[in-house]
Amino acid sequence: MPDLPEIPPARAIDAAALPAWRIDTGALRRALDGGPAHAWQVEVVEETGSTNADLMQACRQAPWDDEAARVRVAYRQTAGRGRQGRPWQGQAGLTFSVAMPLALAPARLSGLSLAVGLAVAQALEDCDAACGPRVGLKWPNDLQIDGRKLAGILIESVPAGPQRLWAVIGIGLNLVRDARMEAALGRDLAGVAETMAAFDAQRDPTRILGAVLNRLAGMRAVFLEQGFAPLAPAWSSRDAFRNEPVRLLHDGQVLAEGLARGVDSDGHLLLETADGLQRITSGEVSLRGAGA
Ligand code: BTN
């Protein structure tokens, strides 16, 4: 008899049971003050189309300022965007974007999406040490628990001159499982509430957002100086697919298959195939366990 799939922990709360929650902007400010994201401006809106689209538009008009990172959080997105053209509703989670000024040429963005995923995973561990070991990273930038998607990241960019760009980093982080979103994405989802010893829907979204922003600001400083290379060991320690058989997919088509052999210092996936080791650059590909 084949192994039965793992049963989600009994604590998992479904979206319908998530109490109404709001970001406590005063508490958020206190969490940022004195930390690496202290100068970041945060705005919270009830509803928008897409926080990424909003900040992309704002960045096209904004004067360049090395330190002027801007954060936009929305409780509801009516046209939230995921990778590969998929929608992202995210009603049962934190949905926000950061417009991050980076004095870098586009070629130096390699590995940024991995660095962002790592920062989110580390932030969850900052909030609750019990989260740490359970949160895995799936190349290039999904967070997952037991193979279920916990968070997705969409990075877009706006050029702002030679060696300057705005990276618009959109993050959808599930607080609880959302059956409607599972159906829309065709994937099993996880929620932060499952990983925390005592998830508090009134307090924890603000704590998590503050921790993520501080981690992102810390990551930014490292990335600007040295790129992804110094972050690669920490990313690898959370690599959910290391040494696993995987397929790379695009639009449902299998592009390559082999054994995932981790990432290099630029954040490229190392795939051991029948034709030898291939370096897969970040892009429109998805990774699935070969048995999936
Ligand atoms: C994925 O497909 O895995 C990436 C999902 C990214 C969703 C976030 S939610 C906040 C931000 N605004 C968007 O429209 N998309 C991103």
PDB file of C-alpha atoms and ligand atoms in Angstrom:
ATOM      1  CA  MET A   1       0.000   0.000   0.000  1.00  0.00           C
ATOM      2  CA  PRO A   2       1.504   3.419  -0.925  1.00  0.00           C
ATOM      3  CA  ASP A   3       2.391   5.859   1.849  1.00  0.00           C
ATOM      4  CA  LEU A   4      -0.532   8.034   2.758  1.00  0.00           C
ATOM      5  CA  PRO A   5      -0.033  11.781   2.237  1.00  0.00           C
ATOM      6  CA  GLU A   6       0.892  13.665   5.376  1.00  0.00           C
ATOM      7  CA  ILE A   7      -2.168  14.959   7.211  1.00  0.00           C
ATOM      8  CA  PRO A   8      -1.993  18.698   7.876  1.00  0.00           C
ATOM      9  CA  PRO A   9      -1.593  19.565  11.547  1.00  0.00           C
ATOM     10  CA  ALA A  10      -4.848  19.726  13.442  1.00  0.00           C
ATOM     11  CA  ARG A  11      -4.151  23.341  14.378  1.00  0.00           C
ATOM     12  CA  ALA A  12      -4.505  24.533  10.777  1.00  0.00           C
ATOM     13  CA  ILE A  13      -7.209  27.198  10.676  1.00  0.00           C
ATOM     14  CA  ASP A  14      -9.177  27.625   7.490  1.00  0.00           C
ATOM     15  CA  ALA A  15      -9.679  31.083   6.016  1.00  0.00           C
ATOM     16  CA  ALA A  16     -13.312  31.181   7.037  1.00  0.00           C
ATOM     17  CA  ALA A  17     -12.308  30.851  10.697  1.00  0.00           C
ATOM     18  CA  LEU A  18      -9.639  33.579  10.638  1.00  0.00           C
ATOM     19  CA  PRO A  19     -10.773  36.420  12.897  1.00  0.00           C
ATOM     20  CA  ALA A  20     -10.788  39.885  11.364  1.00  0.00           C
ATOM     21  CA  TRP A  21      -7.368  41.422  11.812  1.00  0.00           C
ATOM     22  CA  ARG A  22      -5.755  44.754  11.131  1.00  0.00           C
ATOM     23  CA  ILE A  23      -2.189  46.030  11.078  1.00  0.00           C
ATOM     24  CA  ASP A  24      -1.458  48.090  14.177  1.00  0.00           C
ATOM     25  CA  THR A  25       0.433  50.907  12.497  1.00  0.00           C
ATOM     26  CA  GLY A  26       1.706  52.320  15.816  1.00  0.00           C
ATOM     27  CA  ALA A  27       3.135  48.944  16.842  1.00  0.00           C
ATOM     28  CA  LEU A  28       4.574  48.490  13.356  1.00  0.00           C
ATOM     29  CA  ARG A  29       6.340  51.853  13.555  1.00  0.00           C
ATOM     30  CA  ARG A  30       7.814  50.908  16.926  1.00  0.00           C
ATOM     31  CA  ALA A  31       9.017  47.609  15.478  1.00  0.00           C
ATOM     32  CA  LEU A  32      10.781  49.444  12.657  1.00  0.00           C
ATOM     33  CA  ASP A  33      12.204  52.354  14.649  1.00  0.00           C
ATOM     34  CA  GLY A  34      15.818  51.776  15.501  1.00  0.00           C
ATOM     35  CA  GLY A  35      16.023  48.814  13.105  1.00  0.00           C
ATOM     36  CA  PRO A  36      17.338  48.564   9.553  1.00  0.00           C
ATOM     37  CA  ALA A  37      13.951  49.537   8.045  1.00  0.00           C
ATOM     38  CA  HIS A  38      13.496  52.622  10.250  1.00  0.00           C
ATOM     39  CA  ALA A  39      13.423  55.031   7.293  1.00  0.00           C
ATOM     40  CA  TRP A  40      10.926  52.999   5.264  1.00  0.00           C
ATOM     41  CA  GLN A  41       7.528  54.552   4.644  1.00  0.00           C
ATOM     42  CA  VAL A  42       4.572  52.243   5.135  1.00  0.00           C
ATOM     43  CA  GLU A  43       1.030  52.751   3.911  1.00  0.00           C
ATOM     44  CA  VAL A  44      -1.856  50.407   4.579  1.00  0.00           C
ATOM     45  CA  VAL A  45      -4.951  50.422   2.381  1.00  0.00           C
ATOM     46  CA  GLU A  46      -8.217  48.560   2.618  1.00  0.00           C
ATOM     47  CA  GLU A  47      -8.366  47.504  -1.037  1.00  0.00           C
ATOM     48  CA  THR A  48      -6.450  47.966  -4.255  1.00  0.00           C
ATOM     49  CA  GLY A  49      -5.954  46.181  -7.545  1.00  0.00           C
ATOM     50  CA  SER A  50      -2.407  45.052  -6.881  1.00  0.00           C
ATOM     51  CA  THR A  51       0.160  46.483  -4.486  1.00  0.00           C
ATOM     52  CA  ASN A  52       2.857  45.605  -7.011  1.00  0.00           C
ATOM     53  CA  ALA A  53       1.073  47.466  -9.795  1.00  0.00           C
ATOM     54  CA  ASP A  54       0.581  50.481  -7.488  1.00  0.00           C
ATOM     55  CA  LEU A  55       4.244  50.695  -6.591  1.00  0.00           C
ATOM     56  CA  MET A  56       5.419  50.058 -10.158  1.00  0.00           C
ATOM     57  CA  GLN A  57       3.406  53.084 -11.197  1.00  0.00           C
ATOM     58  CA  ALA A  58       4.660  55.170  -8.269  1.00  0.00           C
ATOM     59  CA  CYS A  59       8.286  54.273  -9.018  1.00  0.00           C
ATOM     60  CA  ARG A  60       7.982  55.388 -12.632  1.00  0.00           C
ATOM     61  CA  GLN A  61       7.226  58.883 -11.341  1.00  0.00           C
ATOM     62  CA  ALA A  62       9.309  58.999  -8.155  1.00  0.00           C
ATOM     63  CA  PRO A  63      12.546  60.950  -7.950  1.00  0.00           C
ATOM     64  CA  TRP A  64      15.482  58.705  -7.171  1.00  0.00           C
ATOM     65  CA  ASP A  65      16.443  58.455  -3.515  1.00  0.00           C
ATOM     66  CA  ASP A  66      18.826  55.746  -2.312  1.00  0.00           C
ATOM     67  CA  GLU A  67      17.053  55.379   1.008  1.00  0.00           C
ATOM     68  CA  ALA A  68      13.398  55.968   0.083  1.00  0.00           C
ATOM     69  CA  ALA A  69      11.968  52.488   0.296  1.00  0.00           C
ATOM     70  CA  ARG A  70       8.192  52.463   0.297  1.00  0.00           C
ATOM     71  CA  VAL A  71       5.878  49.723   1.517  1.00  0.00           C
ATOM     72  CA  ARG A  72       2.252  49.260   0.499  1.00  0.00           C
ATOM     73  CA  VAL A  73       0.023  46.803   2.319  1.00  0.00           C
ATOM     74  CA  ALA A  74      -3.518  45.960   1.199  1.00  0.00           C
ATOM     75  CA  TYR A  75      -6.122  43.867   2.998  1.00  0.00           C
ATOM     76  CA  ARG A  76      -7.728  43.001  -0.330  1.00  0.00           C
ATOM     77  CA  GLN A  77      -6.386  42.919  -3.868  1.00  0.00           C
ATOM     78  CA  THR A  78      -8.883  42.787  -6.706  1.00  0.00           C
ATOM     79  CA  ALA A  79      -6.233  42.047  -9.348  1.00  0.00           C
ATOM     80  CA  GLY A  80      -3.365  40.592  -7.329  1.00  0.00           C
ATOM     81  CA  ARG A  81      -0.626  39.185  -9.523  1.00  0.00           C
ATOM     82  CA  GLY A  82       1.347  35.996  -9.083  1.00  0.00           C
ATOM     83  CA  ARG A  83       4.210  34.560 -11.071  1.00  0.00           C
ATOM     84  CA  GLN A  84       3.612  33.255 -14.592  1.00  0.00           C
ATOM     85  CA  GLY A  85       0.448  35.306 -14.952  1.00  0.00           C
ATOM     86  CA  ARG A  86      -1.382  33.535 -12.157  1.00  0.00           C
ATOM     87  CA  PRO A  87      -3.756  35.494  -9.911  1.00  0.00           C
ATOM     88  CA  TRP A  88      -3.047  36.027  -6.221  1.00  0.00           C
ATOM     89  CA  GLN A  89      -6.069  36.712  -4.078  1.00  0.00           C
ATOM     90  CA  GLY A  90      -4.439  36.312  -0.694  1.00  0.00           C
ATOM     91  CA  GLN A  91      -7.433  37.320   1.421  1.00  0.00           C
ATOM     92  CA  ALA A  92      -6.230  34.961   4.126  1.00  0.00           C
ATOM     93  CA  GLY A  93      -2.799  36.472   4.338  1.00  0.00           C
ATOM     94  CA  LEU A  94      -0.503  39.443   4.330  1.00  0.00           C
ATOM     95  CA  THR A  95      -0.275  40.983   0.872  1.00  0.00           C
ATOM     96  CA  PHE A  96       2.234  43.768   0.480  1.00  0.00           C
ATOM     97  CA  SER A  97       4.927  45.167  -1.753  1.00  0.00           C
ATOM     98  CA  VAL A  98       8.174  46.986  -1.122  1.00  0.00           C
ATOM     99  CA  ALA A  99       9.599  49.439  -3.633  1.00  0.00           C
ATOM    100  CA  MET A 100      13.287  49.074  -2.883  1.00  0.00           C
ATOM    101  CA  PRO A 101      15.823  51.421  -4.455  1.00  0.00           C
ATOM    102  CA  LEU A 102      18.902  49.505  -5.548  1.00  0.00           C
ATOM    103  CA  ALA A 103      21.920  51.258  -7.056  1.00  0.00           C
ATOM    104  CA  LEU A 104      22.700  48.246  -9.218  1.00  0.00           C
ATOM    105  CA  ALA A 105      22.657  47.324 -12.886  1.00  0.00           C
ATOM    106  CA  PRO A 106      19.877  44.845 -13.787  1.00  0.00           C
ATOM    107  CA  ALA A 107      22.494  42.116 -14.368  1.00  0.00           C
ATOM    108  CA  ARG A 108      23.364  42.283 -10.673  1.00  0.00           C
ATOM    109  CA  LEU A 109      19.837  41.337  -9.567  1.00  0.00           C
ATOM    110  CA  SER A 110      20.672  37.664  -9.908  1.00  0.00           C
ATOM    111  CA  GLY A 111      19.758  35.921  -6.684  1.00  0.00           C
ATOM    112  CA  LEU A 112      17.587  38.750  -5.347  1.00  0.00           C
ATOM    113  CA  SER A 113      14.432  36.663  -5.342  1.00  0.00           C
ATOM    114  CA  LEU A 114      16.180  33.925  -3.369  1.00  0.00           C
ATOM    115  CA  ALA A 115      17.507  36.503  -0.924  1.00  0.00           C
ATOM    116  CA  VAL A 116      13.967  37.818  -0.402  1.00  0.00           C
ATOM    117  CA  GLY A 117      12.598  34.335   0.287  1.00  0.00           C
ATOM    118  CA  LEU A 118      15.352  33.752   2.796  1.00  0.00           C
ATOM    119  CA  ALA A 119      14.624  37.070   4.529  1.00  0.00           C
ATOM    120  CA  VAL A 120      10.942  36.137   4.912  1.00  0.00           C
ATOM    121  CA  ALA A 121      11.817  32.713   6.342  1.00  0.00           C
ATOM    122  CA  GLN A 122      14.263  34.289   8.788  1.00  0.00           C
ATOM    123  CA  ALA A 123      11.664  36.856   9.820  1.00  0.00           C
ATOM    124  CA  LEU A 124       9.214  34.088  10.693  1.00  0.00           C
ATOM    125  CA  GLU A 125      11.890  32.500  12.824  1.00  0.00           C
ATOM    126  CA  ASP A 126      12.526  35.891  14.479  1.00  0.00           C
ATOM    127  CA  CYS A 127       8.850  35.945  15.458  1.00  0.00           C
ATOM    128  CA  ASP A 128       8.738  32.388  16.731  1.00  0.00           C
ATOM    129  CA  ALA A 129      11.749  30.111  16.955  1.00  0.00           C
ATOM    130  CA  ALA A 130       9.487  27.104  16.413  1.00  0.00           C
ATOM    131  CA  CYS A 131       8.788  28.314  12.861  1.00  0.00           C
ATOM    132  CA  GLY A 132      12.410  28.156  11.851  1.00  0.00           C
ATOM    133  CA  PRO A 133      13.072  24.546  11.028  1.00  0.00           C
ATOM    134  CA  ARG A 134       9.661  23.958   9.438  1.00  0.00           C
ATOM    135  CA  VAL A 135       9.854  26.655   6.774  1.00  0.00           C
ATOM    136  CA  GLY A 136      11.609  25.471   3.636  1.00  0.00           C
ATOM    137  CA  LEU A 137      12.594  27.326   0.479  1.00  0.00           C
ATOM    138  CA  LYS A 138      11.719  26.158  -2.978  1.00  0.00           C
ATOM    139  CA  TRP A 139      13.804  27.611  -5.799  1.00  0.00           C
ATOM    140  CA  PRO A 140      13.560  30.311  -6.847  1.00  0.00           C
ATOM    141  CA  ASN A 141      11.553  31.891  -4.075  1.00  0.00           C
ATOM    142  CA  ASP A 142       8.544  30.065  -2.660  1.00  0.00           C
ATOM    143  CA  LEU A 143       8.305  29.371   1.032  1.00  0.00           C
ATOM    144  CA  GLN A 144       6.717  26.098   1.977  1.00  0.00           C
ATOM    145  CA  ILE A 145       5.829  23.829   4.854  1.00  0.00           C
ATOM    146  CA  ASP A 146       5.689  20.077   4.271  1.00  0.00           C
ATOM    147  CA  GLY A 147       5.439  20.705   0.516  1.00  0.00           C
ATOM    148  CA  ARG A 148       2.545  23.167   0.870  1.00  0.00           C
ATOM    149  CA  LYS A 149       3.013  26.754  -0.305  1.00  0.00           C
ATOM    150  CA  LEU A 150       3.267  29.257   2.522  1.00  0.00           C
ATOM    151  CA  ALA A 151       4.298  32.360   0.593  1.00  0.00           C
ATOM    152  CA  GLY A 152       4.910  33.569  -2.927  1.00  0.00           C
ATOM    153  CA  ILE A 153       7.129  36.370  -4.118  1.00  0.00           C
ATOM    154  CA  LEU A 154       6.874  38.388  -7.309  1.00  0.00           C
ATOM    155  CA  ILE A 155       9.707  40.780  -8.140  1.00  0.00           C
ATOM    156  CA  GLU A 156       9.368  43.355 -10.867  1.00  0.00           C
ATOM    157  CA  SER A 157      11.663  46.279 -11.591  1.00  0.00           C
ATOM    158  CA  VAL A 158      11.600  49.837 -12.854  1.00  0.00           C
ATOM    159  CA  PRO A 159      14.819  51.253 -14.339  1.00  0.00           C
ATOM    160  CA  ALA A 160      15.835  54.604 -12.856  1.00  0.00           C
ATOM    161  CA  GLY A 161      19.020  55.370 -14.800  1.00  0.00           C
ATOM    162  CA  PRO A 162      22.409  53.740 -15.242  1.00  0.00           C
ATOM    163  CA  GLN A 163      23.185  51.494 -12.267  1.00  0.00           C
ATOM    164  CA  ARG A 164      19.874  52.352 -10.630  1.00  0.00           C
ATOM    165  CA  LEU A 165      16.575  50.580 -10.406  1.00  0.00           C
ATOM    166  CA  TRP A 166      13.585  50.102  -8.184  1.00  0.00           C
ATOM    167  CA  ALA A 167      12.932  46.494  -7.291  1.00  0.00           C
ATOM    168  CA  VAL A 168       9.228  46.119  -6.566  1.00  0.00           C
ATOM    169  CA  ILE A 169       9.070  43.108  -4.296  1.00  0.00           C
ATOM    170  CA  GLY A 170       5.582  41.700  -3.835  1.00  0.00           C
ATOM    171  CA  ILE A 171       4.973  39.202  -1.075  1.00  0.00           C
ATOM    172  CA  GLY A 172       1.886  37.147  -0.389  1.00  0.00           C
ATOM    173  CA  LEU A 173       2.234  35.333   2.928  1.00  0.00           C
ATOM    174  CA  ASN A 174      -0.619  33.064   3.971  1.00  0.00           C
ATOM    175  CA  LEU A 175      -1.723  33.401   7.572  1.00  0.00           C
ATOM    176  CA  VAL A 176      -4.027  30.395   7.298  1.00  0.00           C
ATOM    177  CA  ARG A 177      -5.012  27.917   4.607  1.00  0.00           C
ATOM    178  CA  ASP A 178      -7.449  29.306   2.084  1.00  0.00           C
ATOM    179  CA  ALA A 179      -9.495  26.666   0.268  1.00  0.00           C
ATOM    180  CA  ARG A 180     -10.610  29.102  -2.455  1.00  0.00           C
ATOM    181  CA  MET A 181      -7.055  30.070  -3.211  1.00  0.00           C
ATOM    182  CA  GLU A 182      -5.968  26.434  -3.187  1.00  0.00           C
ATOM    183  CA  ALA A 183      -8.566  25.790  -5.866  1.00  0.00           C
ATOM    184  CA  ALA A 184      -7.473  28.834  -7.912  1.00  0.00           C
ATOM    185  CA  LEU A 185      -3.780  27.931  -7.757  1.00  0.00           C
ATOM    186  CA  GLY A 186      -4.226  24.175  -7.950  1.00  0.00           C
ATOM    187  CA  ARG A 187      -1.798  23.786  -5.063  1.00  0.00           C
ATOM    188  CA  ASP A 188      -2.013  22.844  -1.425  1.00  0.00           C
ATOM    189  CA  LEU A 189      -1.304  25.817   0.789  1.00  0.00           C
ATOM    190  CA  ALA A 190      -0.023  26.298   4.302  1.00  0.00           C
ATOM    191  CA  GLY A 191      -0.509  29.140   6.781  1.00  0.00           C
ATOM    192  CA  VAL A 192       1.795  30.808   9.271  1.00  0.00           C
ATOM    193  CA  ALA A 193      -0.696  29.997  12.038  1.00  0.00           C
ATOM    194  CA  GLU A 194       0.287  26.340  11.754  1.00  0.00           C
ATOM    195  CA  THR A 195       3.928  27.029  12.514  1.00  0.00           C
ATOM    196  CA  MET A 196       3.481  29.233  15.547  1.00  0.00           C
ATOM    197  CA  ALA A 197       3.084  27.954  19.054  1.00  0.00           C
ATOM    198  CA  ALA A 198       0.152  30.314  19.733  1.00  0.00           C
ATOM    199  CA  PHE A 199      -0.858  32.354  16.704  1.00  0.00           C
ATOM    200  CA  ASP A 200      -2.652  35.543  17.710  1.00  0.00           C
ATOM    201  CA  ALA A 201      -4.591  37.005  14.775  1.00  0.00           C
ATOM    202  CA  GLN A 202      -4.743  40.446  16.419  1.00  0.00           C
ATOM    203  CA  ARG A 203      -1.063  40.803  17.175  1.00  0.00           C
ATOM    204  CA  ASP A 204       0.944  38.502  14.922  1.00  0.00           C
ATOM    205  CA  PRO A 205       0.285  39.973  11.443  1.00  0.00           C
ATOM    206  CA  THR A 206       1.845  43.252  12.638  1.00  0.00           C
ATOM    207  CA  ARG A 207       4.774  41.467  14.299  1.00  0.00           C
ATOM    208  CA  ILE A 208       5.402  39.377  11.205  1.00  0.00           C
ATOM    209  CA  LEU A 209       5.218  42.369   8.863  1.00  0.00           C
ATOM    210  CA  GLY A 210       7.666  44.320  11.050  1.00  0.00           C
ATOM    211  CA  ALA A 211      10.072  41.391  11.183  1.00  0.00           C
ATOM    212  CA  VAL A 212       9.893  40.861   7.414  1.00  0.00           C
ATOM    213  CA  LEU A 213      10.571  44.537   6.684  1.00  0.00           C
ATOM    214  CA  ASN A 214      13.530  44.609   9.060  1.00  0.00           C
ATOM    215  CA  ARG A 215      14.942  41.428   7.531  1.00  0.00           C
ATOM    216  CA  LEU A 216      14.437  42.790   4.005  1.00  0.00           C
ATOM    217  CA  ALA A 217      16.270  45.986   4.913  1.00  0.00           C
ATOM    218  CA  GLY A 218      19.133  43.984   6.404  1.00  0.00           C
ATOM    219  CA  MET A 219      19.238  41.778   3.310  1.00  0.00           C
ATOM    220  CA  ARG A 220      19.277  44.861   1.069  1.00  0.00           C
ATOM    221  CA  ALA A 221      22.447  46.180   2.694  1.00  0.00           C
ATOM    222  CA  VAL A 222      24.231  42.848   2.200  1.00  0.00           C
ATOM    223  CA  PHE A 223      22.929  42.393  -1.336  1.00  0.00           C
ATOM    224  CA  LEU A 224      24.013  45.866  -2.441  1.00  0.00           C
ATOM    225  CA  GLU A 225      27.554  45.209  -1.253  1.00  0.00           C
ATOM    226  CA  GLN A 226      28.055  41.562  -2.133  1.00  0.00           C
ATOM    227  CA  GLY A 227      25.067  40.159  -4.000  1.00  0.00           C
ATOM    228  CA  PHE A 228      23.622  36.768  -3.135  1.00  0.00           C
ATOM    229  CA  ALA A 229      26.917  34.938  -2.439  1.00  0.00           C
ATOM    230  CA  PRO A 230      27.099  35.520   1.349  1.00  0.00           C
ATOM    231  CA  LEU A 231      23.442  34.493   1.697  1.00  0.00           C
ATOM    232  CA  ALA A 232      23.821  31.233  -0.246  1.00  0.00           C
ATOM    233  CA  PRO A 233      24.760  29.028   2.758  1.00  0.00           C
ATOM    234  CA  ALA A 234      21.708  30.154   4.760  1.00  0.00           C
ATOM    235  CA  TRP A 235      19.482  29.646   1.716  1.00  0.00           C
ATOM    236  CA  SER A 236      20.922  26.162   1.195  1.00  0.00           C
ATOM    237  CA  SER A 237      20.251  25.192   4.782  1.00  0.00           C
ATOM    238  CA  ARG A 238      16.523  25.669   4.048  1.00  0.00           C
ATOM    239  CA  ASP A 239      16.572  24.194   0.543  1.00  0.00           C
ATOM    240  CA  ALA A 240      13.489  21.954   0.452  1.00  0.00           C
ATOM    241  CA  PHE A 241      14.548  20.119  -2.721  1.00  0.00           C
ATOM    242  CA  ARG A 242      18.259  19.520  -2.225  1.00  0.00           C
ATOM    243  CA  ASN A 243      19.291  16.199  -3.781  1.00  0.00           C
ATOM    244  CA  GLU A 244      15.678  15.491  -4.735  1.00  0.00           C
ATOM    245  CA  PRO A 245      14.569  14.446  -8.223  1.00  0.00           C
ATOM    246  CA  VAL A 246      12.806  17.436  -9.818  1.00  0.00           C
ATOM    247  CA  ARG A 247      11.265  18.602 -13.050  1.00  0.00           C
ATOM    248  CA  LEU A 248      11.445  22.133 -14.358  1.00  0.00           C
ATOM    249  CA  LEU A 249       8.175  23.219 -15.842  1.00  0.00           C
ATOM    250  CA  HIS A 250       7.027  26.154 -17.893  1.00  0.00           C
ATOM    251  CA  ASP A 251       3.362  26.479 -18.848  1.00  0.00           C
ATOM    252  CA  GLY A 252       2.908  22.844 -17.913  1.00  0.00           C
ATOM    253  CA  GLN A 253       5.729  21.720 -20.253  1.00  0.00           C
ATOM    254  CA  VAL A 254       8.682  19.842 -18.804  1.00  0.00           C
ATOM    255  CA  LEU A 255      11.852  21.738 -19.727  1.00  0.00           C
ATOM    256  CA  ALA A 256      14.342  19.587 -17.873  1.00  0.00           C
ATOM    257  CA  GLU A 257      14.568  16.997 -15.177  1.00  0.00           C
ATOM    258  CA  GLY A 258      17.255  15.732 -12.898  1.00  0.00           C
ATOM    259  CA  LEU A 259      18.511  15.950  -9.354  1.00  0.00           C
ATOM    260  CA  ALA A 260      18.454  19.333  -7.628  1.00  0.00           C
ATOM    261  CA  ARG A 261      21.981  19.993  -6.420  1.00  0.00           C
ATOM    262  CA  GLY A 262      21.443  23.275  -4.627  1.00  0.00           C
ATOM    263  CA  VAL A 263      22.248  26.777  -5.844  1.00  0.00           C
ATOM    264  CA  ASP A 264      25.426  28.568  -6.849  1.00  0.00           C
ATOM    265  CA  SER A 265      26.665  31.916  -5.537  1.00  0.00           C
ATOM    266  CA  ASP A 266      24.494  33.773  -8.092  1.00  0.00           C
ATOM    267  CA  GLY A 267      21.345  31.932  -7.032  1.00  0.00           C
ATOM    268  CA  HIS A 268      21.181  29.715 -10.111  1.00  0.00           C
ATOM    269  CA  LEU A 269      19.750  26.259  -9.600  1.00  0.00           C
ATOM    270  CA  LEU A 270      22.232  23.445 -10.171  1.00  0.00           C
ATOM    271  CA  LEU A 271      20.464  20.587 -11.895  1.00  0.00           C
ATOM    272  CA  GLU A 272      22.208  17.294 -12.475  1.00  0.00           C
ATOM    273  CA  THR A 273      20.746  15.917 -15.678  1.00  0.00           C
ATOM    274  CA  ALA A 274      21.577  12.991 -17.945  1.00  0.00           C
ATOM    275  CA  ASP A 275      23.598  15.508 -20.019  1.00  0.00           C
ATOM    276  CA  GLY A 276      25.585  16.826 -17.062  1.00  0.00           C
ATOM    277  CA  LEU A 277      25.239  19.629 -14.543  1.00  0.00           C
ATOM    278  CA  GLN A 278      23.128  22.540 -15.784  1.00  0.00           C
ATOM    279  CA  ARG A 279      22.908  26.006 -14.239  1.00  0.00           C
ATOM    280  CA  ILE A 280      19.300  27.154 -14.413  1.00  0.00           C
ATOM    281  CA  THR A 281      18.819  30.892 -14.270  1.00  0.00           C
ATOM    282  CA  SER A 282      15.882  32.370 -12.403  1.00  0.00           C
ATOM    283  CA  GLY A 283      12.876  32.814 -14.625  1.00  0.00           C
ATOM    284  CA  GLU A 284       9.587  31.390 -15.689  1.00  0.00           C
ATOM    285  CA  VAL A 285      10.142  27.910 -14.430  1.00  0.00           C
ATOM    286  CA  SER A 286       8.611  25.895 -11.655  1.00  0.00           C
ATOM    287  CA  LEU A 287      10.042  23.156  -9.629  1.00  0.00           C
ATOM    288  CA  ARG A 288       8.090  20.058  -8.653  1.00  0.00           C
ATOM    289  CA  GLY A 289       9.148  16.901  -6.915  1.00  0.00           C
ATOM    290  CA  ALA A 290       9.568  14.390  -9.734  1.00  0.00           C
ATOM    291  CA  GLY A 291       6.830  12.264  -8.273  1.00  0.00           C
ATOM    292  CA  ALA A 292       4.336  15.156  -8.290  1.00  0.00           C
TER     293      ALA A 292
HETATM  294  C1  BTN B   1       3.595  33.741  -6.722  1.00  0.00           C
HETATM  295  O1  BTN B   1       2.937  33.497  -7.731  1.00  0.00           O
HETATM  296  O2  BTN B   1       4.077  32.834  -6.045  1.00  0.00           O
HETATM  297  C2  BTN B   1       3.872  35.169  -6.312  1.00  0.00           C
HETATM  298  C3  BTN B   1       2.714  35.782  -5.602  1.00  0.00           C
HETATM  299  C4  BTN B   1       2.974  37.221  -5.212  1.00  0.00           C
HETATM  300  C5  BTN B   1       1.726  37.874  -4.645  1.00  0.00           C
HETATM  301  C6  BTN B   1       1.991  39.225  -4.056  1.00  0.00           C
HETATM  302  S1  BTN B   1       0.658  39.748  -3.041  1.00  0.00           S
HETATM  303  C7  BTN B   1       1.346  41.337  -2.923  1.00  0.00           C
HETATM  304  C8  BTN B   1       1.927  41.678  -4.272  1.00  0.00           C
HETATM  305  N1  BTN B   1       0.950  42.303  -5.126  1.00  0.00           N
HETATM  306  C9  BTN B   1       0.651  41.542  -6.170  1.00  0.00           C
HETATM  307  O3  BTN B   1      -0.160  41.833  -7.062  1.00  0.00           O
HETATM  308  N2  BTN B   1       1.356  40.410  -6.140  1.00  0.00           N
HETATM  309  C10 BTN B   1       2.243  40.358  -5.004  1.00  0.00           C
END
